[in-house]
Tab-separated table of C-alpha atoms in Angstrom:
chain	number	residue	atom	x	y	z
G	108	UNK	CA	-11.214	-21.129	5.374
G	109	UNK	CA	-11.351	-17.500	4.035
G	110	UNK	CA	-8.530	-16.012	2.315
G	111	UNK	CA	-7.551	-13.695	-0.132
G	112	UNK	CA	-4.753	-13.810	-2.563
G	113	UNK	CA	-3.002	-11.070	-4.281
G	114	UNK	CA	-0.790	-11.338	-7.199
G	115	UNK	CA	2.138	-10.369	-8.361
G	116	UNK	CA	3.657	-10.387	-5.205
G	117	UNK	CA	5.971	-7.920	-6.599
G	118	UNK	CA	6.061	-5.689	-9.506
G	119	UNK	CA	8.534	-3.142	-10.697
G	120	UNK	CA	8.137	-0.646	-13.700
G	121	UNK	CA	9.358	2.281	-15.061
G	122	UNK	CA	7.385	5.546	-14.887
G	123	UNK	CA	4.717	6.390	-17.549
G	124	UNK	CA	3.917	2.247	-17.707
G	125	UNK	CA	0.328	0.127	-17.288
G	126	UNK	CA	-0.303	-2.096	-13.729
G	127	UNK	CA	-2.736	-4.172	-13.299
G	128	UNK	CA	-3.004	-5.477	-9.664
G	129	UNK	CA	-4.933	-8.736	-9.099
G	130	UNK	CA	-7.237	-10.154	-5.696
G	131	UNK	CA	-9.038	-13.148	-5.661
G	132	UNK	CA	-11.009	-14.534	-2.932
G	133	UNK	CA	-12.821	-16.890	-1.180
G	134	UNK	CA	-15.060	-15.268	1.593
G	135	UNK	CA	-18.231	-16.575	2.676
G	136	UNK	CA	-21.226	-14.133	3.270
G	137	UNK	CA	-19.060	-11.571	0.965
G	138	UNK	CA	-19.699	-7.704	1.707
G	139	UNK	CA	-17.573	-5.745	-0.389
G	140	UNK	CA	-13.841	-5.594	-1.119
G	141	UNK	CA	-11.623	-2.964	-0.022
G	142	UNK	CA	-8.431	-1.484	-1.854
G	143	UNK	CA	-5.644	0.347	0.283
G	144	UNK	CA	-2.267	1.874	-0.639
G	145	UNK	CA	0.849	1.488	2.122
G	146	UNK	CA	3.608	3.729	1.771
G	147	UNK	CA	4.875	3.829	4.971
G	148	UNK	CA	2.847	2.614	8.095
G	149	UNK	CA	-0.706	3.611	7.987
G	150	UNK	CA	-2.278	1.942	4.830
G	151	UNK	CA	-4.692	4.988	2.883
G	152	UNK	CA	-7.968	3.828	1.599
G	153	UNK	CA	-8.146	3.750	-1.961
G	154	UNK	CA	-11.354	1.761	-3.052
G	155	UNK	CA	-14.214	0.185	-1.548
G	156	UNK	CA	-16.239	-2.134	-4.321
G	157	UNK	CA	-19.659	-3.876	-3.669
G	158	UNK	CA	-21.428	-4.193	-7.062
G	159	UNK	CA	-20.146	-6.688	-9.878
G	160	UNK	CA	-19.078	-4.623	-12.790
G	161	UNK	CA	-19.128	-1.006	-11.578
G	162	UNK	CA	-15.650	0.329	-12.055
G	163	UNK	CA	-14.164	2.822	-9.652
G	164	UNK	CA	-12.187	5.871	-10.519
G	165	UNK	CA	-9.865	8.493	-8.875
G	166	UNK	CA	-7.088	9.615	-11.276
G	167	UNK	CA	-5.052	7.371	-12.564
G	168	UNK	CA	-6.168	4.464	-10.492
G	169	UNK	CA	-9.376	2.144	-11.175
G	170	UNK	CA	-10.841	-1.136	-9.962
G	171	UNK	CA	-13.732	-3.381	-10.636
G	172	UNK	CA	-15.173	-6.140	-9.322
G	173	UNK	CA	-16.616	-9.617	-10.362
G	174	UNK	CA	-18.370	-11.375	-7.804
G	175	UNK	CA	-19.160	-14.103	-10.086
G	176	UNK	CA	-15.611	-15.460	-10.602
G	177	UNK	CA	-14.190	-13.439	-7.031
G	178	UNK	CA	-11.854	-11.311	-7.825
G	179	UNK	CA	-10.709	-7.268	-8.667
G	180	UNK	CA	-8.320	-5.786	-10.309
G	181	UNK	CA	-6.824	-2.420	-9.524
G	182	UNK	CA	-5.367	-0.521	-12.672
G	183	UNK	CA	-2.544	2.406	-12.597
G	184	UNK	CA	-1.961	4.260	-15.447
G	185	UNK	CA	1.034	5.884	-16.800
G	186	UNK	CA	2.740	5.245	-12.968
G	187	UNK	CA	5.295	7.990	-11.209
G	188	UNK	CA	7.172	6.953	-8.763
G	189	UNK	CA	5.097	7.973	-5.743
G	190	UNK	CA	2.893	5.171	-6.930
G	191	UNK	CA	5.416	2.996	-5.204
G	192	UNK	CA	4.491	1.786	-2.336
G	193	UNK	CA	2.475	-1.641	-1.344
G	194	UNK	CA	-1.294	-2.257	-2.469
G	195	UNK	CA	-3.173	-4.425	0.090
G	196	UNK	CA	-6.637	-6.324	-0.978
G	197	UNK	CA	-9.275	-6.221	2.052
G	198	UNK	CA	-12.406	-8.403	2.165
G	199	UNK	CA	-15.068	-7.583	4.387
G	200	UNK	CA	-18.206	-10.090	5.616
G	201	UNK	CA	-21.204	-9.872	7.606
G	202	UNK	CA	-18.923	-9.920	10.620
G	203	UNK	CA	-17.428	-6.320	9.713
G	204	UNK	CA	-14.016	-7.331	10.009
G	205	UNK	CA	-11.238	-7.405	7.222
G	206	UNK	CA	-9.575	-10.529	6.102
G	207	UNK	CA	-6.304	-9.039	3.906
G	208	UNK	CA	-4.286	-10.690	1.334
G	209	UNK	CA	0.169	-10.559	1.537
G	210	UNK	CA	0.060	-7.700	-0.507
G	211	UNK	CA	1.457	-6.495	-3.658
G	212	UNK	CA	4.897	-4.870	-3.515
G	213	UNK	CA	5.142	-1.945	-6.599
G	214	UNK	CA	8.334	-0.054	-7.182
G	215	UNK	CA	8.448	2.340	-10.286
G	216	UNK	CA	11.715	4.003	-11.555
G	217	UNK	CA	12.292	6.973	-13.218
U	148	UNK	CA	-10.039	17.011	11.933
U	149	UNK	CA	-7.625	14.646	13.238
U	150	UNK	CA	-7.373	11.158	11.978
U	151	UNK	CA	-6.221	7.904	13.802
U	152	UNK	CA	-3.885	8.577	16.043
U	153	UNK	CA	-1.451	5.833	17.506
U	154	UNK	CA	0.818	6.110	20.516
U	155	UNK	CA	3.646	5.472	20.818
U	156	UNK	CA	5.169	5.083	17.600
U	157	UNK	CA	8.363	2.589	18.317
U	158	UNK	CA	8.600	0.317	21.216
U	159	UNK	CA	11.377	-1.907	22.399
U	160	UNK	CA	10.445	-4.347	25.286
U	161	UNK	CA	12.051	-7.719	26.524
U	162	UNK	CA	10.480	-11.200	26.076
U	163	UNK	CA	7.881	-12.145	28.900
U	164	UNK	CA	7.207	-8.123	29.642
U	165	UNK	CA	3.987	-6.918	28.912
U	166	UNK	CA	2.742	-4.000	26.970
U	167	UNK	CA	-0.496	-1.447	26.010
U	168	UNK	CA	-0.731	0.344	23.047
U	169	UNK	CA	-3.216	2.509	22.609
U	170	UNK	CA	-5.374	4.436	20.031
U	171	UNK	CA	-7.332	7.781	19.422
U	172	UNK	CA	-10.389	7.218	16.655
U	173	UNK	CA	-10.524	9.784	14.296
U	174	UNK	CA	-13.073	12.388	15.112
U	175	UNK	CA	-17.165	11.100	14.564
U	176	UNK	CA	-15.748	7.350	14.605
U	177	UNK	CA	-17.332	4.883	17.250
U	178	UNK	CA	-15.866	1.281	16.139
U	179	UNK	CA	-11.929	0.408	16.660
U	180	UNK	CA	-10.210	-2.675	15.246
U	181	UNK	CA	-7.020	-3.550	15.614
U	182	UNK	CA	-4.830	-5.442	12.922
U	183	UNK	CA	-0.848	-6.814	13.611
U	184	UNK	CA	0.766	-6.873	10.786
U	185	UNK	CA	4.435	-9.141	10.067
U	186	UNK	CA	6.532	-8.213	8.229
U	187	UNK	CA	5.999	-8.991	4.652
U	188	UNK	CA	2.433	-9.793	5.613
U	189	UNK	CA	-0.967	-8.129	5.242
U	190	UNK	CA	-2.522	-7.311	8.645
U	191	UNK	CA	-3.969	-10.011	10.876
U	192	UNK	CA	-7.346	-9.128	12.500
U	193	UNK	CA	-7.219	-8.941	16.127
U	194	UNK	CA	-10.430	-7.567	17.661
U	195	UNK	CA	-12.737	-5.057	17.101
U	196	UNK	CA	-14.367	-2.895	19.965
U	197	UNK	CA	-17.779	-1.092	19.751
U	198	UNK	CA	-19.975	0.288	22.535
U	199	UNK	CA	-16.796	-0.341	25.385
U	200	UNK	CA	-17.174	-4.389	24.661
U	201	UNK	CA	-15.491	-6.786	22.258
U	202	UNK	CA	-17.380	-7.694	19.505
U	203	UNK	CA	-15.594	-9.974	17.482
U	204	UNK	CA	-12.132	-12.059	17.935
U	205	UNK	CA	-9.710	-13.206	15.404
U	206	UNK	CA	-7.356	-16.330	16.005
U	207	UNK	CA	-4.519	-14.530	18.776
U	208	UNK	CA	-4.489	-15.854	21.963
U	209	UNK	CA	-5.601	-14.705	25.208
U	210	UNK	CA	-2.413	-12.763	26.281
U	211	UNK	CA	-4.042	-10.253	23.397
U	212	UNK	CA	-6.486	-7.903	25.406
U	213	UNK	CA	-8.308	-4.775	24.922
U	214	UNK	CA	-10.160	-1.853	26.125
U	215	UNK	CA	-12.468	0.464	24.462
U	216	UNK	CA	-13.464	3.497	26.511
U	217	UNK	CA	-16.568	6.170	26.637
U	218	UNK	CA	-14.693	8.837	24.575
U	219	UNK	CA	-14.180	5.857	22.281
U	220	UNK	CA	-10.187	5.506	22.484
U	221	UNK	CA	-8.996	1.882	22.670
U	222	UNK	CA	-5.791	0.128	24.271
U	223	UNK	CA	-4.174	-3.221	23.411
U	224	UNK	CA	-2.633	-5.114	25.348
U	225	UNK	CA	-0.466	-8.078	25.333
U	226	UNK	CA	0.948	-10.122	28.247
U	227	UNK	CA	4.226	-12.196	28.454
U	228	UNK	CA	5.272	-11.166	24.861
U	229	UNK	CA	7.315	-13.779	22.741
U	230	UNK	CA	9.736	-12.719	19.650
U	231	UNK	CA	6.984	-13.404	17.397
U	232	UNK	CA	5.050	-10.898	18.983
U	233	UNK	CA	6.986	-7.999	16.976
U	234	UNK	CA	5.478	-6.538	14.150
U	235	UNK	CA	3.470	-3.351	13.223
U	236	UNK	CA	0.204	-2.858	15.603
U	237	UNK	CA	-2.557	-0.660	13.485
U	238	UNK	CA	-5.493	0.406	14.968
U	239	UNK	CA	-8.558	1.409	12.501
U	240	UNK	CA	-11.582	3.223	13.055
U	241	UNK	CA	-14.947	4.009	11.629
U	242	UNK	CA	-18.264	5.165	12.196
U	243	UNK	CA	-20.704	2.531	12.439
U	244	UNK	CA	-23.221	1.877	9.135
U	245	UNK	CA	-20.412	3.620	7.163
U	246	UNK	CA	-18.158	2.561	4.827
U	247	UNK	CA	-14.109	2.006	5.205
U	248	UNK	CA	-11.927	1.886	7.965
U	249	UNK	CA	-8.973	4.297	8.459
U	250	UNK	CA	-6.233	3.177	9.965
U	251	UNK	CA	-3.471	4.908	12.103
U	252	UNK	CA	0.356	4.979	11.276
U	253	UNK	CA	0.641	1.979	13.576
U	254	UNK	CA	2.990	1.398	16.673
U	255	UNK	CA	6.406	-0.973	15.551
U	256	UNK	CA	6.803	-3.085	18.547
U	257	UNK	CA	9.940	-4.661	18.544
U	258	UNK	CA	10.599	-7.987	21.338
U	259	UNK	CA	14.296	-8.852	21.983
């Protein structure tokens, strides 16, 4: 069965500290992996990875991919506290749709 | 350039009643998926709508149903709706070849 699995569930951390989020999978017929942020309701895209290796950037935030041992990571640096908010894992296969892991719950205090 | 818009945004409705939500794909975008997301959950898949048919299914049963019209707007809608029917409905959208979805704010349907 496909699934993906995000760890910690939950994190908190004060301001100015290192995250590392993790996502494993196990997705047949693998397309690429998707990163979003939920603050609220509508979860924002953040990354979409489809190349082993290749790390992404926007700001603070990165994530790379291994296809080889299936899984990312997606790294905040030196957090504020509108970095809180929950980080959802997205895989996508040949059928287009997205299979999402629980989530990772992030609070960071001042 | 509007993005995903979701109507409405809160919903209360009693077990066995039935209800549509329904969905505006941001401007350019021709595919619509829905998700349902628990609480405490990531979303679930649903369906996914291109070219006014369903194109793929996820595991929800058949009181889940859809509609995906020519301007490309979608409905859900679920029949005789049990407790476990409440969570957070999201619709996403995207333009077909491209790359990610984005998703509206969601409707919160609540069943007492």
């Amino acid at each position: 069965e496909d699934k993906v699995v995000q760890s910690p569930l939950s994190l908190v951390v004060h301001e100015g500290d290192t995250v590392t989020l993790n996502c494993s999978y196990e997705v047949t017929n693998f397309r690429s992996l998707l990163w979003y942020k939920q603050e609220k309701k509508a979860p924002t895209f953040l990354f979409m990875l489809t190349s082993s290796g290749i790390e992404k950037k926007s700001g603070r935030l990165s994530s790379i991919l291994d296809k080889k041992e299936l899984f990312s990571i997606l790294n905040i640096t030196a957090t504020q506290t509108g970095d809180s908010a929950i980080y959802l894992c997205a895989v996508s296969y040949n059928t287009d749709k997205l299979i999402f892991g629980t989530g990772t719950r992030l609070q960071v205090f001042p | 350039d509007a993005g995903v818009t979701q109507s409405p945004t809160h919903l209360i409705k009693t077990r066995g009643q039935q209800v549509t939500l329904r969905c505006s794909p941001k401007s350019g975008h021709d595919t619509v998926s829905w998700y349902q997301q628990a609480l405490g959950q990531g979303p679930q898949f649903i369906f996914q709508y291109y070219e006014e048919e369903e194109r793929q299914r996820g595991n929800f049963p058949d009181r889940f149903s859809g509609h995906q019209f020519p301007n490309y707007s979608s409905e859900l809608n679920v029949n005789a709706l049990l407790l476990g029917d409440s969570a957070l409905y999201l619709c996403a959208s995207r333009r077909t070849g491209s790359g990610g979805y984005t998703f509206g704010s969601g409707t919160r349907l609540t069943v007492v």
